[in-house]
mmCIF file of C-alpha atoms and ligand atoms in Angstrom:
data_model
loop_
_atom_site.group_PDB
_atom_site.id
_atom_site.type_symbol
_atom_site.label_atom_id
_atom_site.label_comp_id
_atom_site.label_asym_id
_atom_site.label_seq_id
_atom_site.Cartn_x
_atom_site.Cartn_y
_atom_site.Cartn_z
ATOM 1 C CA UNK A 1 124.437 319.579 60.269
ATOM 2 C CA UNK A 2 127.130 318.521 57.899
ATOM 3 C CA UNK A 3 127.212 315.305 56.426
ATOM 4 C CA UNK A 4 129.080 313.038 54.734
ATOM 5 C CA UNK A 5 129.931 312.867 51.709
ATOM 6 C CA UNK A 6 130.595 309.404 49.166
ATOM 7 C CA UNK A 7 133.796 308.520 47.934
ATOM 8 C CA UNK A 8 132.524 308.671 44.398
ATOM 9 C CA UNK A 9 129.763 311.031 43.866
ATOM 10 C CA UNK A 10 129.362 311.330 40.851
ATOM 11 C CA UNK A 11 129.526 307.293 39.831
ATOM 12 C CA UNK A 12 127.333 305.778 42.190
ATOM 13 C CA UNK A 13 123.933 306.041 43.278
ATOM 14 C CA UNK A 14 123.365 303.412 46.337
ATOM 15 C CA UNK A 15 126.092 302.699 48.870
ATOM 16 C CA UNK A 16 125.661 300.802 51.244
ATOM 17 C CA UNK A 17 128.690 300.241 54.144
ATOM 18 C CA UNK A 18 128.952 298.182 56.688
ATOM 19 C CA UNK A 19 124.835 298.208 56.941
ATOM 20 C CA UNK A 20 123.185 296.117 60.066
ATOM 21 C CA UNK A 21 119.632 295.754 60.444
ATOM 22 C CA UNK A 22 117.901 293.623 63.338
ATOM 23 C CA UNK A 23 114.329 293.255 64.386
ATOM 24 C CA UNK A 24 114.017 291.944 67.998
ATOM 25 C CA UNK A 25 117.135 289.555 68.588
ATOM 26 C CA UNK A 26 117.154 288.636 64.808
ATOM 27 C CA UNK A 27 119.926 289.515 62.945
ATOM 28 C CA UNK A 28 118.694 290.766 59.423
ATOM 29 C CA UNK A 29 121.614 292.657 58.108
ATOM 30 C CA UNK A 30 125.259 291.562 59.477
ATOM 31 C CA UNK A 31 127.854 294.278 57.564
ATOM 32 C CA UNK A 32 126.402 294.640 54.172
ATOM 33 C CA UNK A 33 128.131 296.349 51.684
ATOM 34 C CA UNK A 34 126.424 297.161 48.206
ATOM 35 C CA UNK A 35 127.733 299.470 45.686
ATOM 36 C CA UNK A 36 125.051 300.351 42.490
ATOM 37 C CA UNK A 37 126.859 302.671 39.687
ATOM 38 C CA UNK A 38 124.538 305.553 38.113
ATOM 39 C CA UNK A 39 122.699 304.203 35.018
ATOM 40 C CA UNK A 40 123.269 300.193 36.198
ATOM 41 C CA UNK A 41 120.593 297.487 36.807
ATOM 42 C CA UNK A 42 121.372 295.009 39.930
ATOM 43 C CA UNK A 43 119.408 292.196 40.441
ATOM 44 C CA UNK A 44 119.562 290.829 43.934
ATOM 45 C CA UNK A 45 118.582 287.252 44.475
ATOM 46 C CA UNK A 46 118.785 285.404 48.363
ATOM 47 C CA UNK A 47 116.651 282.769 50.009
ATOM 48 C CA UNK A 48 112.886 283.975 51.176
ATOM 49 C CA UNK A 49 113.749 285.568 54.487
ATOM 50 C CA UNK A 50 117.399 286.300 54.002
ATOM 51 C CA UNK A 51 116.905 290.370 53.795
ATOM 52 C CA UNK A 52 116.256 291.404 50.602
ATOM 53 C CA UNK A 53 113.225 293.625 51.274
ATOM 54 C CA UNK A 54 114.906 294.797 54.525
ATOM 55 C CA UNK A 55 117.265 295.999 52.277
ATOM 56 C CA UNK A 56 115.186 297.575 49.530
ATOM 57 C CA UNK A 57 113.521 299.045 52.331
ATOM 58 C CA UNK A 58 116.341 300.513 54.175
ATOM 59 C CA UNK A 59 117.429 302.186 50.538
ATOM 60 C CA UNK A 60 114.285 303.561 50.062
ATOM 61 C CA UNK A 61 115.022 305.214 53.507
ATOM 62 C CA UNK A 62 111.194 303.474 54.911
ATOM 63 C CA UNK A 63 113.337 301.567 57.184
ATOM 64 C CA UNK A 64 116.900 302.639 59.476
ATOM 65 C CA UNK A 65 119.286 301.034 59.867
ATOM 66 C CA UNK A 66 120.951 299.991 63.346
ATOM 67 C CA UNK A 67 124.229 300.489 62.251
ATOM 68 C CA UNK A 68 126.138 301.617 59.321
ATOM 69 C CA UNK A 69 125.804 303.564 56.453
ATOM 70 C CA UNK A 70 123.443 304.598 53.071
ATOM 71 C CA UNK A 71 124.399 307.191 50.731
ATOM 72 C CA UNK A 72 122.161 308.285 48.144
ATOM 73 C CA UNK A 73 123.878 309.737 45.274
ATOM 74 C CA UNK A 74 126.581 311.824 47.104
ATOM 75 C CA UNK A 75 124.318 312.168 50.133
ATOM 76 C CA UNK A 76 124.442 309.911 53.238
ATOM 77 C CA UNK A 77 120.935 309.521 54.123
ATOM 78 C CA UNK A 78 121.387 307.611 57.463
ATOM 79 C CA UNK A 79 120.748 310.610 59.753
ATOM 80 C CA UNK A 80 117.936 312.198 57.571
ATOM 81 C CA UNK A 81 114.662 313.212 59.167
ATOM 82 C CA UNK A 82 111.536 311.735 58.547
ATOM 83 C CA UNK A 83 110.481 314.689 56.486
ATOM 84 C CA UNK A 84 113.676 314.494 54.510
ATOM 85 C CA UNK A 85 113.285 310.864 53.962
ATOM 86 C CA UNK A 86 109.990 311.481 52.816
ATOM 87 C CA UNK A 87 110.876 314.430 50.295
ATOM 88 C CA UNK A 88 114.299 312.464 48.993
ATOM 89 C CA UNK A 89 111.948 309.404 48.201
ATOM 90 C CA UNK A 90 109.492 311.672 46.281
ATOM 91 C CA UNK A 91 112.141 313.428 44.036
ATOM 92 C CA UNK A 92 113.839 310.141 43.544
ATOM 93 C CA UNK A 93 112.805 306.890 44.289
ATOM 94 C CA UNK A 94 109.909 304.632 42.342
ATOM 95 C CA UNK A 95 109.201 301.845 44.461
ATOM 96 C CA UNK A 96 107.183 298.328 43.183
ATOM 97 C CA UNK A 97 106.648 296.874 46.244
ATOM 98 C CA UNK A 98 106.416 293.143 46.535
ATOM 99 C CA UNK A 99 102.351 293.507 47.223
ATOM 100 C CA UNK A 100 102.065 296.558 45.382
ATOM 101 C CA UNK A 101 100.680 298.688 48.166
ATOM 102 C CA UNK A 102 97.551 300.047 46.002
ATOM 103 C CA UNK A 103 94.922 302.080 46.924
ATOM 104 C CA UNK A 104 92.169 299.794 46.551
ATOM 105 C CA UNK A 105 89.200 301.816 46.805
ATOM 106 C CA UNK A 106 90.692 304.724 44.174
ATOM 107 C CA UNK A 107 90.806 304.110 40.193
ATOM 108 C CA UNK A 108 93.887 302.845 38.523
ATOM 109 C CA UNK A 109 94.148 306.305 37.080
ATOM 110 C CA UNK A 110 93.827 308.000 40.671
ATOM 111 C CA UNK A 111 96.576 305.454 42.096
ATOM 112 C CA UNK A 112 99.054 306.202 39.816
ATOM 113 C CA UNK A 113 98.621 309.885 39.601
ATOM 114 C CA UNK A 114 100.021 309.803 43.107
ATOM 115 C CA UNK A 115 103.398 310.527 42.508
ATOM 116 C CA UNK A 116 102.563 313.457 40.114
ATOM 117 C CA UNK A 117 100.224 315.346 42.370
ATOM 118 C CA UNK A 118 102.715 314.378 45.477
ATOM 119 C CA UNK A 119 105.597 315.641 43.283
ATOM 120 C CA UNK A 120 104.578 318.401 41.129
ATOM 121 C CA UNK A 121 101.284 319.867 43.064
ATOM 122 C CA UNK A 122 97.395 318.679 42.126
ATOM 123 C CA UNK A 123 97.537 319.821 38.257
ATOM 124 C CA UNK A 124 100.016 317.633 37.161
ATOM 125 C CA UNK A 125 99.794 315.880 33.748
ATOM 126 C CA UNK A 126 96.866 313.510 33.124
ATOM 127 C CA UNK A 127 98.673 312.957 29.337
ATOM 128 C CA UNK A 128 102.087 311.387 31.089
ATOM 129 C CA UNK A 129 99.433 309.009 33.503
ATOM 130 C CA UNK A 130 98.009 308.084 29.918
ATOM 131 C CA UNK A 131 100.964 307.601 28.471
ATOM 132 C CA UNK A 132 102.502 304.879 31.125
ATOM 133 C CA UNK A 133 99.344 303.160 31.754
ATOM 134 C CA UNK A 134 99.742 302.365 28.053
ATOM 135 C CA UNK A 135 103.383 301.352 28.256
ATOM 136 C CA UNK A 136 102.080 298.881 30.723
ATOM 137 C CA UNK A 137 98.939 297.572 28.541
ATOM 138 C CA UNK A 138 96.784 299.050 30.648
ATOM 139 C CA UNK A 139 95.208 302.257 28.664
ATOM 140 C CA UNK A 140 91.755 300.661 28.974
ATOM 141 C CA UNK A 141 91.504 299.815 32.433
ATOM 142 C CA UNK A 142 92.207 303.763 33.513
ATOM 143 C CA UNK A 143 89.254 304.023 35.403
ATOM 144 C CA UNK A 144 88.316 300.796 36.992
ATOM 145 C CA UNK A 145 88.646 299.941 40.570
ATOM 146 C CA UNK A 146 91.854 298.515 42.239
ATOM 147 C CA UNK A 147 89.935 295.790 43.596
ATOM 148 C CA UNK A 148 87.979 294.740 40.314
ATOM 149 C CA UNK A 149 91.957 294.319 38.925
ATOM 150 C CA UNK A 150 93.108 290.661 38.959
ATOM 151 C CA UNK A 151 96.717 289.995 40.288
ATOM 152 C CA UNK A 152 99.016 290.552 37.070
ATOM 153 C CA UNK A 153 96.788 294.050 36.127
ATOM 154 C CA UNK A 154 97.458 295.126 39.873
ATOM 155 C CA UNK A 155 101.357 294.689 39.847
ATOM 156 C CA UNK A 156 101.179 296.547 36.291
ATOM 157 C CA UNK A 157 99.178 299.662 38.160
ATOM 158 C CA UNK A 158 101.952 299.565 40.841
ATOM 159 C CA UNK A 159 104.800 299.372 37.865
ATOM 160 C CA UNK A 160 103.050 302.402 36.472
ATOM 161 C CA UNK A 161 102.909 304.370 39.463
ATOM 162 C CA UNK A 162 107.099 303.809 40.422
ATOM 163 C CA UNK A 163 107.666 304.805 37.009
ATOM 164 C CA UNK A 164 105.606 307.697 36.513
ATOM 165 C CA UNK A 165 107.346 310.477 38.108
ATOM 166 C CA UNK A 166 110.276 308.879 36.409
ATOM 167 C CA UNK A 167 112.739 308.286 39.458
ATOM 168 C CA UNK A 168 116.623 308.197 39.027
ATOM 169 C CA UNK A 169 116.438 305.652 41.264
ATOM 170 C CA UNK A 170 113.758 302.029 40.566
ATOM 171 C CA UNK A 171 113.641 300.040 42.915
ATOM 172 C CA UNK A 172 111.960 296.483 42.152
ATOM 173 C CA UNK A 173 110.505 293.778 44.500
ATOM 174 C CA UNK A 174 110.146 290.722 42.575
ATOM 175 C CA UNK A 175 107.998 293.533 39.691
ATOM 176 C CA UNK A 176 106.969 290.454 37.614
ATOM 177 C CA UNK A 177 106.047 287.646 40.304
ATOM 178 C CA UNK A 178 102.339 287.848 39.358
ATOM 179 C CA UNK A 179 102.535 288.093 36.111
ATOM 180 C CA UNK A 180 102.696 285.435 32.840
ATOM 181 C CA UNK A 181 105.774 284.759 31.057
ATOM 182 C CA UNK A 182 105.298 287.134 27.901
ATOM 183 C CA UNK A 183 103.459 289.875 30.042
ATOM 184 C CA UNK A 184 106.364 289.546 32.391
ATOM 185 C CA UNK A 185 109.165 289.679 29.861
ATOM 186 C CA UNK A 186 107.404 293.419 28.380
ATOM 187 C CA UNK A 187 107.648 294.742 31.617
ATOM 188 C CA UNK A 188 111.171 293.900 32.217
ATOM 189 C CA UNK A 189 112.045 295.237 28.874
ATOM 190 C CA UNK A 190 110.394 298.371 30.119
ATOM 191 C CA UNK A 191 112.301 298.954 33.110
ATOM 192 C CA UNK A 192 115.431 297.853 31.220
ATOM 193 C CA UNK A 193 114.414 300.490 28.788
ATOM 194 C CA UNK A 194 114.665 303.241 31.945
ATOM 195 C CA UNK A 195 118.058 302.158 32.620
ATOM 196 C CA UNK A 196 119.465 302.431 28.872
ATOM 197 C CA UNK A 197 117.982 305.038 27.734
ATOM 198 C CA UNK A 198 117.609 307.300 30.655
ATOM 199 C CA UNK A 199 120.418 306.484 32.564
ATOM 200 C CA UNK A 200 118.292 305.359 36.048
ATOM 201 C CA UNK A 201 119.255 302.812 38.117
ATOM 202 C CA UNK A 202 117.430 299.827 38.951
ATOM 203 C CA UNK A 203 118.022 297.575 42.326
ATOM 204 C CA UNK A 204 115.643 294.538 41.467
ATOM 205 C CA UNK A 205 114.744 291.379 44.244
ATOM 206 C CA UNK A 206 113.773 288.352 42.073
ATOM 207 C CA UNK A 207 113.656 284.371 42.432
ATOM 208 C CA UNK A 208 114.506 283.733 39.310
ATOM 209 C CA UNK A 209 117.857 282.981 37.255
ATOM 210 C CA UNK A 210 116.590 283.720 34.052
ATOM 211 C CA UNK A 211 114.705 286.992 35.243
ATOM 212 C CA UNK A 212 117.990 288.204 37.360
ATOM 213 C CA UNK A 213 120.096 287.871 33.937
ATOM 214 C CA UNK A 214 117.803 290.777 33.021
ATOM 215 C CA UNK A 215 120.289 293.060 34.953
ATOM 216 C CA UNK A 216 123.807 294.182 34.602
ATOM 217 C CA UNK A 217 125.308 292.302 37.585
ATOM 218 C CA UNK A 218 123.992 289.913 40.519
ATOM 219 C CA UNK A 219 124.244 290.464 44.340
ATOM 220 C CA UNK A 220 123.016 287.596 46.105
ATOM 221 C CA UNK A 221 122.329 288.226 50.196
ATOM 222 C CA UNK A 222 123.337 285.376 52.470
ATOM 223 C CA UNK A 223 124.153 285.059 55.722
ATOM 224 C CA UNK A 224 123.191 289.306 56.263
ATOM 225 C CA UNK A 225 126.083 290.251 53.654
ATOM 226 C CA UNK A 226 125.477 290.902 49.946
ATOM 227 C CA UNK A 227 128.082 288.901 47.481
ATOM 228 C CA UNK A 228 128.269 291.121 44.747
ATOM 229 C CA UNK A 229 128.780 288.580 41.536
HETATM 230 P P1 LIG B 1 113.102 288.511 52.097
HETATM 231 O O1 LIG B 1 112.525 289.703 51.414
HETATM 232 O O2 LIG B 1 114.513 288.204 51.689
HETATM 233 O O3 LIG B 1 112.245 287.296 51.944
HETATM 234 P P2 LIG B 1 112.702 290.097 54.504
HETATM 235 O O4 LIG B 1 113.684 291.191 54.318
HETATM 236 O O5 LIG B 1 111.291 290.421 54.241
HETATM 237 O O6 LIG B 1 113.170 288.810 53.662
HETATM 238 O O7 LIG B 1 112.807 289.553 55.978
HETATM 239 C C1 LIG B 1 114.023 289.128 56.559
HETATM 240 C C2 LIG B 1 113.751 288.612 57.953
HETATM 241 O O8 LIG B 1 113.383 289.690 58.797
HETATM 242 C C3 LIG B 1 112.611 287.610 58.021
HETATM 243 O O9 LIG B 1 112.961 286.602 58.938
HETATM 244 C C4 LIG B 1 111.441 288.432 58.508
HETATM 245 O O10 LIG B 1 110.548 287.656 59.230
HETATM 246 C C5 LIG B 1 112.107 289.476 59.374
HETATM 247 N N1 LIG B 1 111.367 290.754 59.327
HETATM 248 C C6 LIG B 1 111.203 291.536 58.239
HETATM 249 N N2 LIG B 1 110.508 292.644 58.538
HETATM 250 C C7 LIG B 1 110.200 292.545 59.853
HETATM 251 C C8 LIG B 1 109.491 293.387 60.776
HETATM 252 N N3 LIG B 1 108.951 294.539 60.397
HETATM 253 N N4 LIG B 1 109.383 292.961 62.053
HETATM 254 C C9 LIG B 1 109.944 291.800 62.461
HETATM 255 N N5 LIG B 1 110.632 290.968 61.654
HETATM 256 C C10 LIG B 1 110.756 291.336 60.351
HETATM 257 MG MG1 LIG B 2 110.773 289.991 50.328
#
């Protein structure tokens, strides 16, 4: 089938129009509207419950939406198949999700190999795992067990894993909410770093002021419509 294209294809990479998301006879999403340029970090701040995961999820095409539209790039993703959902999201899309969504019975190394071997095939390279679970401080953890992780080393594994494949596209759920000040402040550094230097683009939830100054710009979501700062 033909599809749609975006007004500015080569500029953005997220748009969202005129998005509405409900579940039951709650009203998530009421009209958002979201633009996110290539190579720009957003930070997206709202009140617990006001849709900001909804959101993330619905970009990350794990969720539809009822009503409007998401493009991808210059692709509108809204009438994709599950299968082509699935493959978009492995080319393109590093997700750390708010409760990091481990495997808890695998290693560390094991979990974030995921998006290699789901990407490239069963071979690929044990020296780029290496190399991120050091960016992350955790080079000497690579073969413990999820579960023997506390809190802050788990969100690192999941930061490792979304970044591993390195994805055009990051996109954050509150990435440093578990972890200490200092250790927090390396690891937005590193996913600035993705941004500057390799031109991705980041769409990161957080709670905090300080944390959502990381970013370029700030959309907050209120009332199921995103005010873009
Ligand atoms: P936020 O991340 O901003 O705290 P969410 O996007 O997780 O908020 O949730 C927005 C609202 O939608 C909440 O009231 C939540 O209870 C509801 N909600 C989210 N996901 C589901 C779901 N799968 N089923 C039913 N209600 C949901
Ligand atoms: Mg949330």
């Amino acid at each position: 089938p033909e599809r749609k294209k975006a007004l500015h294809p080569t500029a953005l990479s997220i748009q969202l129009t005129n998005v509405h998301k409900r579940y039951g006879r709650q009203y998530v999403l009421r009209g958002a509207n979201l633009r996110v340029s290539r190579g720009e970090f957003l930070s997206l701040m709202g009140e617990s419950g006001s849709g900001k995961s909804t959101l993330l999820n619905l970009v990350a095409g794990i969720d539809r939406p009822d009503d409007g539209q998401i493009f991808l790039f210059d692709q509108d993703i809204t009438d994709f198949t599950d299968d082509e959902l699935t493959h978009l999201r492995r080319r393109k899309i590093g997700f750390i999700f708010q409760f990091f969504n481990l495997l808890p019975n695998l290693q560390v190394f094991e979990n974030v190999s995921i998006p290699l071997m789901l990407r490239y095939g069963i071979t690929a390279g044990p020296e780029r795992v290496r190399s991120v679970l050091d960016q992350v401080g955790l080079a000497d953890k690579a073969h413990h067990m999820i579960h023997e992780l506390s809190g802050g080393e788990q969100q690192r594994v999941a930061i490792a894993r979304a970044l591993v494949a390195e994805p055009e596209i990051i996109i954050a759920d509150e990435p440093t909410g578990s972890l200490d000040r200092r250790t927090g402040d390396r690891i937005l550094e590193l996913i600035r770093s993705q941004v500057h230097a390799a031109g991705r683009t980041v769409l990161m939830v957080t709670h905090s002021e300080r944390i959502a100054a990381t970013g370029d710009r700030v959309a907050r979501i209120r009332d199921g419509q995103v005010q873009d700062a």
